[in-house]
XYZ file of N, CA and C in Angstrom:
564
model
N 81.701 197.840 -102.320
C 80.952 198.238 -101.638
C 80.214 197.781 -100.563
N 80.222 196.547 -100.132
C 79.871 196.086 -99.030
C 80.477 196.310 -97.704
N 81.942 196.680 -97.952
C 82.942 196.896 -97.111
C 82.710 198.529 -96.478
N 82.348 199.449 -97.745
C 82.120 200.725 -97.151
C 80.810 201.031 -96.658
N 79.694 199.948 -96.938
C 78.526 199.896 -96.369
C 78.645 199.534 -94.756
N 79.525 198.614 -94.444
C 80.050 198.230 -93.121
C 80.489 198.932 -92.120
N 81.551 199.648 -92.587
C 82.183 200.798 -91.867
C 81.070 201.997 -91.662
N 80.307 202.411 -92.514
C 79.369 203.596 -92.166
C 78.271 202.883 -91.095
N 77.962 201.468 -91.326
C 77.088 201.434 -90.365
C 77.830 201.299 -88.933
N 79.116 200.827 -88.943
C 79.871 200.742 -87.831
C 79.946 201.991 -86.911
N 80.389 202.997 -87.780
C 80.708 204.454 -87.578
C 79.291 205.006 -86.686
N 78.165 204.589 -87.533
C 76.972 205.184 -87.156
C 76.661 204.799 -85.450
N 77.019 203.556 -85.429
C 76.741 202.754 -84.068
C 78.065 203.044 -83.132
N 78.730 203.915 -83.270
C 79.925 204.229 -82.246
C 79.607 204.616 -81.080
N 80.390 204.536 -80.412
C 80.088 205.174 -78.764
C 80.765 206.272 -78.310
N 81.757 206.268 -79.254
C 83.026 207.375 -78.869
C 82.436 208.600 -78.369
N 82.551 209.285 -77.516
C 82.263 210.271 -76.566
C 83.097 211.517 -77.507
N 82.472 212.736 -77.709
C 83.100 214.022 -78.014
C 82.735 215.051 -76.942
N 83.739 215.504 -76.373
C 83.621 216.648 -75.658
C 83.258 217.996 -76.069
N 82.219 218.667 -75.684
C 81.816 219.898 -76.050
C 82.440 221.446 -75.414
N 83.086 221.177 -74.260
C 83.871 221.812 -73.274
C 84.911 221.114 -73.020
N 85.773 222.028 -72.229
C 87.065 221.741 -71.702
C 87.543 222.592 -70.622
N 86.939 222.513 -69.592
C 87.190 223.646 -68.446
C 87.409 222.598 -67.519
N 88.409 222.838 -66.795
C 88.854 222.568 -65.520
C 88.582 222.911 -64.286
N 87.815 221.736 -63.269
C 87.614 221.972 -62.260
C 88.502 222.408 -61.235
N 88.264 223.524 -60.627
C 89.312 223.863 -59.755
C 89.453 223.207 -58.544
N 90.494 222.957 -58.065
C 90.868 222.503 -56.521
C 89.918 222.831 -55.631
N 89.253 221.783 -54.707
C 88.335 222.565 -53.592
C 88.326 221.338 -52.712
N 87.783 221.776 -51.521
C 87.658 220.990 -50.188
C 86.148 221.510 -49.569
N 85.462 220.972 -49.712
C 84.152 221.650 -49.065
C 83.608 220.585 -48.020
N 82.205 220.827 -47.520
C 81.709 219.943 -46.991
C 80.501 219.171 -47.074
N 80.100 218.098 -47.206
C 78.545 217.748 -47.639
C 77.639 217.571 -47.077
N 76.399 217.123 -47.118
C 75.461 216.629 -46.338
C 75.564 215.907 -44.963
N 76.678 215.154 -44.740
C 76.843 214.266 -43.935
C 77.782 214.887 -42.802
N 78.448 216.165 -43.315
C 79.179 217.092 -42.571
C 80.666 216.203 -42.808
N 81.042 215.475 -43.724
C 82.234 215.064 -44.096
C 82.926 215.979 -45.233
N 84.247 215.937 -45.215
C 85.067 216.770 -46.008
C 85.241 216.073 -47.506
N 84.867 216.919 -48.203
C 84.967 216.467 -49.963
C 85.822 217.055 -50.719
N 86.840 216.551 -51.587
C 87.612 217.268 -52.185
C 87.608 216.927 -53.835
N 88.146 217.699 -54.827
C 88.005 217.078 -56.186
C 88.668 215.838 -56.345
N 89.668 215.943 -55.557
C 90.507 214.351 -55.486
C 89.472 213.167 -55.164
N 88.503 213.175 -54.538
C 87.333 212.230 -53.970
C 86.949 212.010 -55.366
N 86.965 212.717 -56.368
C 86.027 212.134 -57.712
C 87.045 212.051 -58.879
N 88.069 212.184 -58.591
C 89.361 211.814 -59.628
C 88.775 210.131 -59.744
N 89.179 209.728 -61.093
C 88.640 208.376 -61.548
C 87.062 207.884 -61.750
N 86.321 209.087 -61.388
C 84.639 208.974 -61.402
C 84.301 210.003 -62.554
N 83.304 209.554 -62.960
C 82.337 210.562 -63.806
C 81.150 211.083 -63.128
N 81.282 212.170 -63.025
C 80.144 212.986 -62.381
C 79.353 214.108 -63.184
N 78.283 214.201 -62.641
C 77.242 215.146 -62.940
C 76.883 216.543 -61.949
N 77.262 217.694 -62.160
C 77.098 218.569 -61.203
C 76.061 219.626 -61.546
N 75.892 220.111 -60.429
C 74.774 221.634 -60.479
C 74.804 222.760 -59.283
N 74.059 223.550 -59.849
C 74.238 224.460 -58.592
C 72.678 224.894 -58.135
N 72.543 224.797 -56.838
C 71.340 224.845 -56.010
C 71.224 225.692 -54.642
N 70.204 225.728 -54.304
C 70.319 225.912 -52.868
C 68.671 225.602 -51.962
N 68.714 225.279 -51.026
C 67.663 225.025 -50.485
C 66.300 226.106 -50.257
N 66.717 227.467 -50.313
C 65.572 228.573 -50.170
C 65.312 228.926 -51.438
N 65.673 228.012 -52.363
C 64.973 228.465 -53.673
C 63.417 228.523 -53.889
N 62.840 229.497 -54.497
C 61.753 229.468 -54.854
C 61.160 228.903 -56.395
N 62.163 228.775 -57.117
C 61.848 228.774 -58.502
C 62.685 227.339 -59.058
N 63.616 227.592 -59.869
C 64.356 226.472 -60.351
C 65.114 225.423 -59.876
N 65.539 225.250 -58.537
C 66.218 224.366 -57.810
C 64.973 223.165 -57.503
N 64.124 223.088 -56.870
C 63.463 221.926 -56.831
C 63.105 221.508 -58.056
N 62.855 221.948 -59.016
C 62.741 221.042 -60.465
C 64.219 220.454 -61.032
N 65.181 221.505 -60.758
C 66.388 220.873 -60.934
C 67.043 219.409 -60.215
N 66.524 219.535 -58.826
C 67.105 218.345 -58.476
C 66.226 217.373 -58.556
N 64.950 217.355 -58.698
C 64.059 216.564 -59.404
C 64.484 215.692 -60.475
N 64.925 216.679 -61.793
C 65.518 216.148 -62.777
C 66.701 215.491 -62.621
N 67.447 215.898 -61.933
C 68.753 215.208 -61.667
C 68.427 213.911 -60.699
N 67.519 213.335 -59.984
C 67.445 212.411 -59.315
C 66.698 211.301 -60.366
N 66.081 212.096 -61.526
C 65.288 211.416 -62.539
C 66.604 210.718 -63.269
N 67.474 211.441 -63.688
C 69.022 211.232 -64.350
C 69.700 209.977 -63.413
N 69.390 210.063 -62.098
C 70.220 208.911 -61.524
C 69.377 207.747 -61.338
N 68.172 207.702 -61.662
C 67.307 206.574 -61.842
C 67.808 205.825 -62.955
N 67.325 206.653 -64.303
C 67.769 206.352 -65.617
C 69.293 205.329 -65.443
N 70.266 206.201 -64.924
C 71.295 205.553 -65.045
C 71.416 204.364 -64.208
N 70.635 204.157 -63.436
C 71.112 202.940 -62.145
C 70.011 202.075 -63.187
N 68.902 202.324 -63.830
C 68.329 201.486 -64.771
C 69.083 200.910 -65.819
N 70.246 201.517 -66.327
C 71.200 200.970 -67.439
C 72.548 200.595 -66.697
N 72.482 200.243 -65.636
C 73.645 199.811 -64.940
C 74.757 200.454 -64.500
N 74.378 201.456 -64.669
C 75.585 202.825 -64.263
C 75.116 203.594 -63.152
N 75.360 202.758 -61.923
C 75.174 203.324 -60.749
C 76.480 203.975 -59.946
N 77.378 203.751 -60.621
C 78.602 204.123 -59.922
C 78.689 205.670 -60.496
N 77.702 206.501 -61.312
C 78.434 207.904 -61.292
C 78.090 208.560 -60.218
N 78.830 209.826 -60.067
C 78.819 210.671 -58.848
C 77.952 211.763 -59.464
N 76.696 212.241 -58.369
C 76.241 213.638 -58.362
C 76.768 214.524 -57.248
N 76.969 215.784 -57.909
C 77.535 216.768 -56.877
C 76.728 218.377 -57.062
N 76.078 218.654 -56.029
C 75.234 219.482 -55.987
C 75.747 220.842 -54.996
N 76.570 222.014 -55.842
C 77.077 222.866 -54.957
C 76.070 224.008 -54.146
N 75.904 224.418 -53.428
C 75.294 225.152 -52.826
C 75.703 226.442 -52.904
N 74.686 227.315 -53.537
C 74.937 228.847 -53.856
C 74.561 229.906 -52.794
N 73.991 229.135 -51.660
C 73.774 229.865 -50.582
C 74.587 229.281 -49.169
N 75.941 229.231 -48.791
C 76.194 228.749 -48.121
C 76.137 228.826 -46.912
N 75.609 230.476 -46.547
C 75.667 231.142 -45.428
C 74.417 230.201 -44.464
N 73.287 229.985 -45.547
C 71.967 229.326 -45.094
C 72.063 227.818 -44.988
N 72.798 227.356 -46.350
C 72.699 225.869 -46.494
C 73.873 225.257 -45.714
N 73.460 224.872 -44.489
C 74.565 224.028 -43.381
C 74.166 222.862 -43.994
N 75.235 221.655 -43.752
C 75.104 220.154 -43.926
C 73.680 219.866 -43.489
N 73.418 219.931 -42.188
C 71.838 219.491 -41.765
C 70.853 220.077 -42.742
N 70.668 221.261 -43.245
C 69.534 221.576 -44.014
C 69.684 221.177 -45.333
N 70.899 220.874 -45.946
C 71.253 220.105 -47.230
C 70.560 218.745 -47.083
N 71.037 218.121 -45.961
C 70.352 216.817 -46.127
C 68.859 216.504 -45.782
N 68.296 217.812 -44.989
C 67.040 217.635 -44.698
C 66.043 217.956 -46.376
N 66.789 218.873 -47.064
C 66.426 219.130 -48.791
C 66.586 217.934 -49.353
N 67.459 217.357 -49.451
C 67.516 216.239 -50.288
C 66.889 215.081 -49.924
N 66.422 214.695 -48.579
C 65.557 213.844 -47.972
C 64.071 213.693 -48.532
N 63.693 214.954 -49.234
C 62.641 215.127 -49.714
C 62.435 214.406 -51.170
N 63.473 214.167 -51.697
C 63.650 213.219 -53.035
C 63.982 211.888 -52.872
N 63.660 211.113 -53.897
C 63.774 209.472 -53.867
C 64.876 209.693 -54.788
N 66.422 209.862 -53.952
C 67.408 209.450 -54.424
C 68.424 208.447 -53.562
N 69.589 208.180 -54.305
C 70.405 207.269 -53.426
C 71.366 208.534 -53.236
N 71.669 208.500 -52.071
C 72.746 209.230 -51.172
C 73.990 208.623 -51.236
N 74.210 207.637 -51.618
C 75.597 206.673 -51.637
C 76.289 207.400 -52.516
N 75.873 208.088 -53.852
C 76.613 208.801 -54.826
C 76.291 210.312 -55.079
N 75.815 210.761 -53.969
C 75.264 212.287 -54.424
C 75.574 213.028 -52.946
N 76.483 213.854 -53.035
C 76.936 214.929 -52.331
C 76.418 216.353 -52.774
N 75.859 217.056 -51.408
C 75.421 218.401 -51.805
C 76.243 219.076 -50.740
N 77.207 220.020 -51.286
C 78.483 220.694 -50.785
C 78.099 222.233 -50.540
N 78.827 222.439 -49.422
C 78.922 223.836 -48.686
C 79.966 223.898 -48.083
N 80.173 225.149 -47.027
C 81.197 225.143 -46.252
C 82.252 226.066 -46.765
N 81.925 227.170 -47.436
C 82.667 228.266 -47.993
C 81.839 229.216 -47.898
N 82.530 230.428 -48.488
C 81.773 231.767 -48.557
C 81.170 231.960 -49.620
N 80.046 232.984 -49.769
C 79.706 233.493 -50.789
C 80.448 233.706 -51.927
N 81.508 234.636 -51.598
C 82.677 235.078 -52.602
C 83.157 233.701 -53.113
N 83.698 232.814 -52.288
C 84.222 231.655 -52.985
C 83.502 230.929 -54.029
N 82.239 230.638 -53.765
C 81.280 230.002 -54.762
C 80.924 230.837 -56.072
N 80.921 232.066 -55.659
C 80.716 232.699 -56.886
C 81.837 232.479 -57.980
N 83.211 232.727 -57.419
C 84.366 232.535 -58.057
C 84.714 231.208 -58.554
N 84.477 230.193 -57.962
C 84.496 228.880 -58.257
C 83.625 228.522 -59.236
N 82.293 228.823 -59.286
C 81.118 228.601 -60.126
C 81.572 229.056 -61.741
N 82.038 230.692 -61.620
C 82.485 231.355 -62.852
C 84.031 230.350 -63.461
N 84.721 230.353 -62.482
C 86.318 229.631 -63.167
C 86.323 228.443 -63.543
N 85.280 227.299 -62.863
C 85.262 226.036 -63.102
C 84.470 225.528 -64.088
N 82.822 226.261 -64.174
C 81.888 226.017 -64.816
C 81.448 226.984 -65.514
N 82.197 228.050 -65.679
C 81.682 229.219 -66.753
C 80.032 229.696 -66.516
N 79.972 229.669 -65.081
C 78.212 229.970 -64.593
C 78.523 231.159 -63.545
N 77.338 231.846 -63.832
C 77.258 232.993 -62.880
C 76.386 232.493 -61.611
N 76.819 233.175 -60.422
C 76.265 232.959 -59.266
C 76.148 234.401 -58.712
N 75.183 234.821 -58.105
C 75.343 236.368 -57.734
C 74.152 236.332 -56.751
N 74.435 236.679 -55.354
C 73.567 236.718 -54.250
C 72.472 237.930 -54.519
N 71.139 237.675 -54.466
C 70.690 238.844 -54.857
C 70.335 239.744 -53.481
N 71.091 240.788 -53.452
C 70.706 242.142 -52.031
C 69.656 242.136 -51.636
N 68.733 242.246 -52.495
C 67.052 242.713 -52.261
C 66.710 241.526 -51.568
N 66.636 240.293 -51.832
C 65.819 239.151 -51.088
C 66.554 238.124 -50.623
N 66.035 236.788 -50.278
C 66.986 235.898 -49.780
C 67.529 234.954 -50.740
N 67.436 235.347 -52.330
C 67.444 234.275 -53.334
C 68.872 234.684 -53.945
N 69.123 233.715 -54.551
C 70.589 233.484 -55.294
C 70.172 233.598 -56.369
N 70.666 234.444 -57.846
C 70.888 234.027 -58.891
C 71.903 233.364 -59.773
N 71.461 232.202 -60.462
C 72.440 230.892 -60.607
C 72.064 230.491 -61.686
N 73.206 229.764 -62.681
C 73.007 228.998 -63.762
C 72.035 227.868 -63.376
N 71.468 227.333 -64.339
C 70.529 226.167 -64.170
C 71.002 224.729 -65.223
N 72.373 224.941 -65.286
C 72.677 223.688 -66.237
C 73.149 222.514 -65.334
N 73.056 221.549 -65.947
C 73.620 220.146 -65.506
C 74.981 220.395 -66.205
N 76.237 219.953 -65.651
C 77.627 219.729 -65.965
C 78.129 218.337 -65.991
N 78.617 217.762 -67.042
C 79.004 216.568 -66.986
C 80.619 216.878 -67.161
N 81.085 215.751 -66.041
C 82.677 215.992 -65.453
C 83.408 214.590 -65.956
N 84.436 214.694 -66.635
C 84.998 213.367 -66.736
C 85.910 212.947 -65.291
N 86.585 211.781 -65.861
C 87.292 211.211 -64.454
C 88.311 212.156 -64.110
N 88.817 212.797 -65.250
C 90.086 213.973 -65.107
C 89.672 215.013 -64.497
N 88.568 215.172 -63.919
C 88.075 216.581 -63.438
C 87.543 217.578 -64.292
N 87.377 217.292 -65.677
C 87.001 218.569 -66.412
C 85.932 218.609 -67.125
N 84.863 219.378 -67.130
C 83.789 219.610 -67.729
C 83.788 219.275 -69.350
N 83.097 218.236 -69.667
C 83.256 218.141 -71.103
C 81.713 218.355 -71.858
N 80.949 218.733 -70.841
C 79.467 219.149 -71.504
C 78.543 219.639 -70.451
N 77.551 220.335 -71.294
C 76.583 220.950 -69.762
C 75.057 220.824 -71.164
N 74.409 220.889 -69.902
C 72.913 220.326 -70.312
C 72.159 221.560 -69.528
N 70.787 221.430 -70.342
C 69.502 222.286 -69.402
C 68.893 221.327 -68.392
N 68.837 222.072 -67.299
C 68.810 221.555 -65.790
C 67.145 221.577 -65.773
N 66.321 222.586 -66.129
C 65.148 223.086 -65.670
C 64.189 222.447 -66.860
N 64.383 223.040 -68.033
C 63.105 222.710 -68.877
C 64.071 222.210 -70.270
N 63.124 221.176 -70.841
C 63.805 220.466 -72.158
C 64.829 219.751 -71.962
N 64.924 219.133 -70.636
C 66.328 218.482 -70.222
C 66.445 217.245 -71.255
N 67.458 216.999 -71.616
C 67.745 216.073 -72.610
C 68.067 214.860 -72.050
N 67.300 214.396 -71.258
C 67.225 213.073 -70.341
C 68.192 212.104 -71.160
N 67.662 211.377 -72.219
C 68.155 210.310 -73.096
C 69.672 210.804 -73.454
N 69.784 211.978 -73.884
C 70.987 212.229 -74.500
C 72.217 212.299 -73.144
N 71.600 212.764 -72.027
C 72.757 212.574 -71.081
C 72.981 211.474 -70.678
N 72.057 210.549 -70.426
C 72.275 209.052 -70.196
C 73.375 208.312 -71.476
N 72.765 208.780 -72.588
C 73.818 208.336 -73.689
C 75.156 209.084 -73.962
N 75.394 210.054 -73.582
C 76.638 210.757 -73.260
C 77.673 210.086 -72.130
N 76.838 209.608 -71.031
C 77.553 209.140 -69.822
C 77.841 207.761 -70.020
N 77.212 206.917 -70.977
C 77.339 205.727 -71.337
C 78.764 205.616 -72.335
N 78.657 206.613 -73.266
C 79.637 206.870 -74.124
C 81.013 207.475 -73.836
N 80.899 208.096 -72.755
C 81.983 208.642 -71.647
C 82.685 207.424 -71.044
N 81.856 206.827 -70.349
C 82.114 205.554 -69.624
C 82.908 204.697 -70.360
N 82.394 204.082 -71.800
C 83.116 203.406 -72.542
C 84.449 203.830 -73.068
N 84.321 205.272 -73.067
C 85.592 205.632 -73.730
C 87.098 205.353 -72.604
N 86.822 204.916 -71.506
C 87.630 204.759 -70.391
C 88.330 203.264 -70.709
N 87.263 202.391 -71.396
C 87.626 200.724 -71.494
C 88.497 200.169 -72.170
């Protein structure tokens, strides 16, 4: 009986990670806020969180960026400061590297591990978002806004989206940190 109880306790404390999605991120090479080329290969071997934002956003992007900055801080507090953050602009015509840099500097973030990407056409980001992250990106022709998903996406070291989370309301901060810790431990 003691043996069975021990197994139950150990399994409840398990840090094994279980993926909920299996979406391969398509190969890319874009430009970050420092005007440097960044490709999918640059993230191979890294765990990263991704989202879709734009600097002219009047609704969800500022809270999403703030929430992601809070996750970055929580991960740093947990000693997980090697996790990467990638924000894809959904308005690449407006969001130059300089504008993206100006945008992110309004937040208290570590830019050593955060890339804001641009340098593609609107069609490219719309297709990339759907193919890689199963999310919609659509430019609103009646305004300067872009409709897009508001999730955070957890990507493993092989470049596969393994989980997604709400990025605006009821953000599961503790669950995201726990999942990243478990995913990180699964590589050890």
